[in-house]
């Protein structure tokens, strides 16, 4: 009987986790090292990494400093050029560029966007930021393009290159900064190099993808025309792949902008990211919001213009381009020497003050309600998840104290539900219910490590087989031995809670948008906007209402990470093949039946991919959210940055990357399995 | 055995074949060459046994021991179902793929030994290729697409555009030279593909299922134009298709492939009338035999050949069975057959004629 039930791998994995959980549960009161890994047993990984990498960095330091010195010249020239160009000229050029790329729409976007920047009084700061982007992006394009071409020309390198790009994408942004800080010294040059490194992978990826997708017959036609390899590559393959490569340029620009702004945390140089950070620290939220909006304007203008390059576009009248440029020159000459200092424009300062005042009034009036929301979420959701019901339920929070009787009752109910589910054939569901209640009772941050390892190992086994299981457990062991376990669980808890919220809210929103085109018309621009905004800016609004703390971080993560879930859910649900729908309709299925029986099963792999993206986004934001108060790995990475502690920064960064990779592979594995089951490939 | 004497005679006169392919193998998998050698040694040179050994080893033998010749000025059609290895074979000959064993000579030159430099030279001057899905460069106009092979040769813009316009006219696309491929219909796109492959005036022309992606109507039109172009240019052609009707219509000779093997080579008549096995017979099943078989194939050399009667025209040797039947449908007696000079050389029994036409129907 038992063997029959556990023949299914899912049930076996769930049963194994339950067993591990129960054993740990029994032993924990007697064996303390099951929850708290003794420091004496840890390896000084952090010091090793610090020592090893530190030694290497010291070795490279002269070169690094030399490079930094050299890079300062083009950087200063660009900044001086951008800052000193009269603004009518700059606006004229950007408007002309907008016209050239996308006609009057982009032209108007450029003009209005820059006019807003000018009026906000942040013109000089913006130009400083822009000068960093202007230098780092060409660097990133060259590096990324070269890597992409190399991988394409030598297929042997393609696998390794792609794994490295994967890893680079999961390493948190702040973790890059610490070693660069040591290598290049303080200053804007670090931000520049960090953004060049951070922005190169998307370019490389898209170059590889674009060249891979060149129609084999087009490739063969180039060969049969007698082209040399260079001729084939530059006259046929690269031009044919140009659209995909332009997608890479777009992503590269956005990544560079995002990183340049984040780099302000290591010390600004009168740039816009620094402005946001400064005003945020001073709790001048009106100004912070204004500066944040300037960043958003830049992001939108750059994104839409470079995005348009990746699409088929028609020719726009070149005369308008020249006209706009001439107009900019004439306006600059006419107003030469008469324009007031750009920093004196402050048309929105009254609005900023007004925002501050009304925010003050609002929080004063609704403080209780806001606190209510915050405490409600903390006490009833986040806290129990973090430290478990047995510790979180107190008179102070819930109005009563948790008792042993309640534990007994809770588990009795859990077992009853589990048995009922198992009785009705859902063995996996039944066991998982009990396990979930166990986790809720203990709290994620206090889970015994053997249970976590067995559980994740078992899930990995089901998702991707023995190899994946071994890799996952090995990564966890490394984290455990490096004395980063506790912090990892804290990160895991916050990330997990946010991802869970994203999954529920995002799936529901996606479902709504799939059913109602009207809803999608409203949600789509919001999603577009959320995806364009640099990470940093998300912190401003949550801080305005909920101050520093875990709840604010939680909200910021959700706001950023929910987008892929919504998009993929809707996409999956709306792209069911037409013939399947027709078959269902002709079988007499109603709308909800079609949704439940056809659309949702068919969309499952796509939705899982959305979940996967959401998890990666959440990890990315988790580190940024350390700025407004989280505990765990993100905090360690941020602290390491402040102390220029390379060992801690890299170790914590690596731990974070490992967690992200484990989550990524697990979900990918399930998505692949689903796709295979549906007979979809790719 | 029936032979199509007129075409066979003229073909055998060609001294050196344009393409001579001997024992060609293409094997997919790791270390194909050495594995093929091992398999051949083990099987004692037997191709089928060697292929079985390779398959057991997890390899794919896409082309197996293919031997054939293509003569100057002939249209050599390779026909087979998808996956039979015909596209792989044409790619081995043009060295878009590397073969695992055997030899390929083009005009007596062993091209498997050609250096990369020599290959580029060959492709620039001697070889042209047309692709199933056209393989047009999406970022170039029709003119630039067609002129591309000439650009590779280093010709200046004026010369190559002048030549490109010539070929564009040849394929009937005048006026569309500044369009982009995306603005053209499927038939027009393939005309561009054909023009491009002819731009450098190659002597050897490869066409890989050039008309398979087109509508039947457009396909027929392009087939006719292709024959028209060939009658003027007299290229040596390797033409790939999976369509037996197309093969019979265009070919001087046909090679039929199955599972990587060439199982029969012959003129269209030979393929239809004397299929080597059921597989080939199955192909020609749906083909109206009367349209391909000639009177010669059913004629008997009677001892006494009656002179053709007045009022009833005698049958000519090269008449198709369909035409022959039409012209003697009302007689039940043997009908005289005459040759080109009008000399009576044999008789055909109308019964045999009918039997030959019906044989597949039973």
XYZ file of C-alpha atoms in Angstrom, chain A residues 228-575:
348
model
C 34.806 35.097 -47.185
C 33.921 34.531 -43.519
C 34.384 38.242 -42.796
C 32.180 39.188 -45.722
C 29.503 36.696 -44.646
C 29.531 38.015 -41.088
C 29.563 41.744 -41.728
C 27.606 41.984 -44.956
C 24.967 39.338 -44.338
C 24.690 37.846 -40.860
C 25.043 40.958 -38.709
C 22.725 43.099 -40.874
C 20.173 40.270 -40.894
C 20.379 40.027 -37.108
C 20.241 43.790 -36.683
C 16.786 43.907 -35.092
C 17.744 41.505 -32.328
C 21.027 43.350 -31.866
C 19.111 46.599 -31.476
C 17.044 44.941 -28.742
C 20.414 44.289 -27.098
C 21.374 47.948 -27.479
C 18.092 48.964 -25.864
C 18.592 46.614 -22.898
C 22.210 47.691 -22.633
C 21.215 51.360 -22.414
C 18.599 50.681 -19.749
C 20.949 48.540 -17.681
C 23.677 51.164 -17.881
C 21.305 53.921 -16.804
C 19.998 51.845 -13.918
C 23.507 51.012 -12.710
C 24.845 54.554 -13.075
C 22.064 55.725 -10.790
C 22.560 52.959 -8.245
C 26.274 53.698 -8.189
C 25.434 56.928 -6.402
C 25.430 54.950 -3.131
C 29.223 54.884 -3.192
C 29.419 58.617 -3.380
C 27.963 60.857 -5.996
C 29.449 63.604 -8.041
C 26.544 65.918 -8.433
C 24.517 63.462 -10.473
C 20.815 62.721 -10.384
C 21.087 59.446 -8.460
C 22.957 61.222 -5.735
C 20.244 63.909 -5.639
C 17.604 61.237 -5.020
C 19.652 59.579 -2.320
C 20.428 62.870 -0.607
C 16.872 64.172 -0.564
C 15.570 60.779 0.498
C 17.949 60.709 3.450
C 16.818 64.190 4.423
C 13.202 63.039 4.129
C 12.539 65.751 1.516
C 10.182 63.488 -0.343
C 8.824 66.184 -2.638
C 12.297 66.855 -4.013
C 13.141 63.141 -4.029
C 10.029 62.468 -6.045
C 10.923 65.260 -8.452
C 14.450 63.934 -8.932
C 13.012 60.435 -9.258
C 10.659 61.688 -11.950
C 13.604 63.181 -13.812
C 15.204 59.740 -13.796
C 11.981 58.189 -15.012
C 11.778 60.751 -17.824
C 15.277 59.856 -18.925
C 14.538 56.170 -18.735
C 11.367 56.551 -20.794
C 12.962 58.761 -23.442
C 16.011 56.514 -23.823
C 13.923 53.346 -23.783
C 11.335 54.440 -26.313
C 13.888 55.887 -28.702
C 16.258 52.933 -28.639
C 13.306 50.529 -28.594
C 11.996 52.090 -31.802
C 15.343 51.334 -33.417
C 14.661 47.623 -32.911
C 11.437 47.818 -34.897
C 10.639 48.148 -38.544
C 10.284 51.827 -39.104
C 9.486 54.086 -41.953
C 11.648 56.929 -43.197
C 10.828 60.342 -41.817
C 11.486 63.526 -43.693
C 15.152 64.417 -43.197
C 14.456 68.109 -43.743
C 12.626 68.233 -40.417
C 15.729 66.814 -38.744
C 17.925 69.557 -40.144
C 15.278 72.158 -39.429
C 15.142 71.165 -35.744
C 18.919 71.180 -35.437
C 19.182 74.615 -37.087
C 16.402 75.850 -34.811
C 18.391 74.652 -31.778
C 21.547 76.413 -33.018
C 19.738 79.651 -33.810
C 17.966 79.658 -30.445
C 21.281 79.039 -28.693
C 22.980 81.877 -30.557
C 20.139 84.329 -29.970
C 20.085 83.642 -26.257
C 23.868 83.323 -25.919
C 24.990 84.646 -22.564
C 21.496 85.721 -21.638
C 20.109 82.460 -20.313
C 20.001 82.263 -16.547
C 21.905 79.474 -14.799
C 20.049 76.234 -15.479
C 20.133 75.296 -11.820
C 17.993 78.338 -11.091
C 15.036 76.963 -12.971
C 12.839 75.568 -10.301
C 9.347 75.647 -11.637
C 8.406 72.568 -9.708
C 9.845 73.506 -6.348
C 6.478 74.857 -5.217
C 4.914 71.575 -6.267
C 7.595 69.669 -4.405
C 6.949 71.714 -1.295
C 3.262 71.248 -1.789
C 3.836 67.474 -1.989
C 5.857 67.619 1.216
C 3.201 69.650 2.973
C 0.281 67.542 1.832
C 2.234 64.385 2.560
C 2.822 65.694 6.060
C -0.838 66.510 6.400
C -1.847 63.182 4.954
C 0.381 61.129 7.223
C -0.713 63.207 10.196
C -4.362 62.644 9.364
C -4.095 59.044 8.299
C -1.123 57.951 10.325
C -3.229 55.524 12.283
C -4.638 53.953 9.154
C -1.193 53.664 7.535
C 0.226 52.151 10.680
C -2.754 49.856 10.753
C -1.977 48.586 7.264
C 1.690 48.234 8.049
C 1.202 46.519 11.396
C -1.546 44.329 10.050
C 0.689 43.052 7.302
C 3.618 42.690 9.682
C 1.801 41.012 12.554
C -0.516 38.754 10.640
C 1.577 37.893 7.642
C 5.263 38.736 7.595
C 6.135 38.139 11.217
C 4.563 34.685 11.541
C 6.221 33.697 8.295
C 9.539 34.913 9.612
C 9.631 33.608 13.166
C 6.693 31.252 13.206
C 3.261 31.356 14.779
C 4.566 30.111 18.094
C 6.776 33.181 18.503
C 4.774 35.762 16.572
C 1.468 35.311 18.302
C 1.649 37.429 21.427
C -0.799 39.493 23.383
C 0.898 42.560 21.933
C 0.331 41.489 18.338
C -2.627 39.141 18.147
C -4.244 39.854 21.462
C -3.489 36.455 22.936
C -0.511 34.194 23.537
C 0.268 31.044 21.613
C -0.088 27.889 23.684
C 1.014 24.306 23.272
C -2.686 23.408 22.930
C -2.958 25.637 19.883
C 0.056 23.931 18.317
C -1.631 20.607 18.898
C -4.919 21.853 17.453
C -3.218 23.403 14.421
C -1.389 20.188 13.565
C -4.492 18.100 14.186
C -6.367 20.213 11.644
C -3.416 20.063 9.232
C -3.223 16.271 9.486
C -6.977 15.951 9.050
C -6.928 18.109 5.907
C -3.850 16.265 4.666
C -5.443 12.879 5.181
C -8.625 14.010 3.478
C -6.633 15.215 0.471
C -4.631 11.996 0.377
C -7.855 9.998 0.653
C -9.204 11.801 -2.402
C -6.092 10.975 -4.382
C -4.013 14.109 -3.842
C -1.216 12.485 -1.876
C 1.326 15.194 -2.725
C -1.113 17.945 -1.830
C -1.925 16.259 1.463
C 1.683 15.918 2.552
C 2.537 19.436 1.397
C -0.321 20.847 3.479
C 1.187 19.357 6.610
C 4.680 20.533 5.635
C 3.394 24.057 4.920
C 1.678 24.250 8.302
C 4.895 23.047 9.895
C 6.869 25.812 8.194
C 4.296 28.407 9.217
C 4.472 27.219 12.797
C 8.271 27.290 12.936
C 8.950 30.345 10.794
C 11.195 30.430 7.741
C 14.115 32.060 9.519
C 14.145 29.333 12.177
C 13.887 26.310 9.932
C 16.372 23.569 10.836
C 18.984 23.304 8.103
C 18.638 19.545 7.531
C 14.972 20.070 6.738
C 15.710 22.860 4.227
C 18.356 20.750 2.518
C 16.230 17.630 2.287
C 13.217 19.643 1.156
C 15.013 21.621 -1.567
C 17.022 18.569 -2.595
C 13.788 16.598 -3.001
C 12.043 19.333 -4.968
C 15.101 19.670 -7.197
C 15.050 15.923 -7.771
C 11.462 16.069 -8.951
C 12.104 19.145 -11.076
C 15.392 18.322 -12.737
C 16.669 14.955 -11.612
C 19.677 13.834 -9.623
C 22.179 16.311 -11.072
C 20.121 19.356 -10.186
C 19.424 17.953 -6.737
C 23.127 17.500 -6.034
C 23.984 20.982 -7.343
C 21.301 22.623 -5.197
C 22.269 20.824 -2.008
C 25.960 21.546 -2.662
C 25.216 25.249 -2.981
C 23.224 25.187 0.265
C 26.054 23.402 2.063
C 28.446 26.082 0.881
C 26.171 28.782 2.256
C 25.808 26.908 5.544
C 29.549 26.477 5.958
C 30.207 30.113 5.112
C 28.251 31.331 8.132
C 25.684 32.985 5.857
C 22.845 30.570 6.643
C 20.817 32.739 8.975
C 21.046 35.762 6.683
C 20.138 33.598 3.705
C 16.997 32.361 5.416
C 16.031 35.952 6.222
C 16.499 36.926 2.584
C 14.634 33.832 1.505
C 11.759 34.683 3.809
C 11.304 38.260 2.556
C 11.796 37.254 -1.053
C 9.463 34.293 -0.658
C 6.755 36.419 0.915
C 7.050 39.033 -1.839
C 7.107 36.422 -4.591
C 4.077 34.734 -3.094
C 2.203 38.033 -3.021
C 3.326 38.766 -6.596
C 2.248 35.323 -7.741
C -1.243 35.670 -6.306
C -1.821 39.316 -7.235
C -0.019 39.037 -10.556
C -1.832 35.895 -11.648
C -5.188 37.445 -10.762
C -4.353 40.664 -12.605
C -3.072 38.671 -15.569
C -6.255 36.614 -15.592
C -8.379 39.748 -15.475
C -6.394 41.274 -18.330
C -6.723 38.099 -20.357
C -10.492 38.175 -19.975
C -11.042 41.895 -20.302
C -9.282 43.880 -23.030
C -10.291 47.052 -21.223
C -8.376 46.012 -18.109
C -5.324 45.259 -20.222
C -5.526 48.680 -21.854
C -5.211 50.168 -18.383
C -2.669 47.719 -16.973
C -0.339 47.565 -19.978
C 0.983 51.134 -19.776
C 1.441 50.679 -16.021
C 3.472 47.519 -16.635
C 5.512 49.280 -19.327
C 6.198 52.115 -16.929
C 7.130 49.873 -13.994
C 9.569 47.996 -16.198
C 11.237 51.148 -17.442
C 11.721 52.798 -14.057
C 15.187 52.204 -12.608
C 15.078 50.086 -9.427
C 16.150 52.910 -7.226
C 13.095 55.053 -7.855
C 10.728 52.420 -6.435
C 12.000 53.240 -2.988
C 10.699 56.815 -2.981
C 6.920 56.315 -2.839
C 7.015 53.453 -0.323
C 9.276 55.494 1.928
C 6.887 58.433 1.696
C 4.093 56.461 3.274
C 5.629 53.694 5.334
C 9.071 54.912 6.410
C 12.105 52.717 6.676
C 11.492 49.087 7.466
C 10.789 45.627 6.207
C 7.260 46.391 5.103
C 8.460 49.194 2.805
C 11.050 46.853 1.312
C 8.342 44.243 0.869
C 6.150 46.702 -1.035
C 9.024 47.938 -3.205
C 9.891 44.370 -4.169
C 6.290 43.604 -5.064
C 5.925 46.751 -7.151
C 8.993 45.839 -9.167
C 8.634 42.059 -9.377
C 4.935 41.738 -10.130
C 5.216 42.883 -13.745
C 6.522 39.659 -15.345
C 3.888 37.636 -13.516
C 1.107 39.799 -14.950
C 2.572 39.868 -18.436
C 3.350 36.175 -18.734
C 0.034 35.097 -17.233
C -1.893 37.221 -19.682
C 0.321 36.229 -22.583
C -0.006 32.535 -21.773
C -3.759 32.747 -21.409
C -4.357 34.736 -24.574
C -2.100 32.795 -26.914
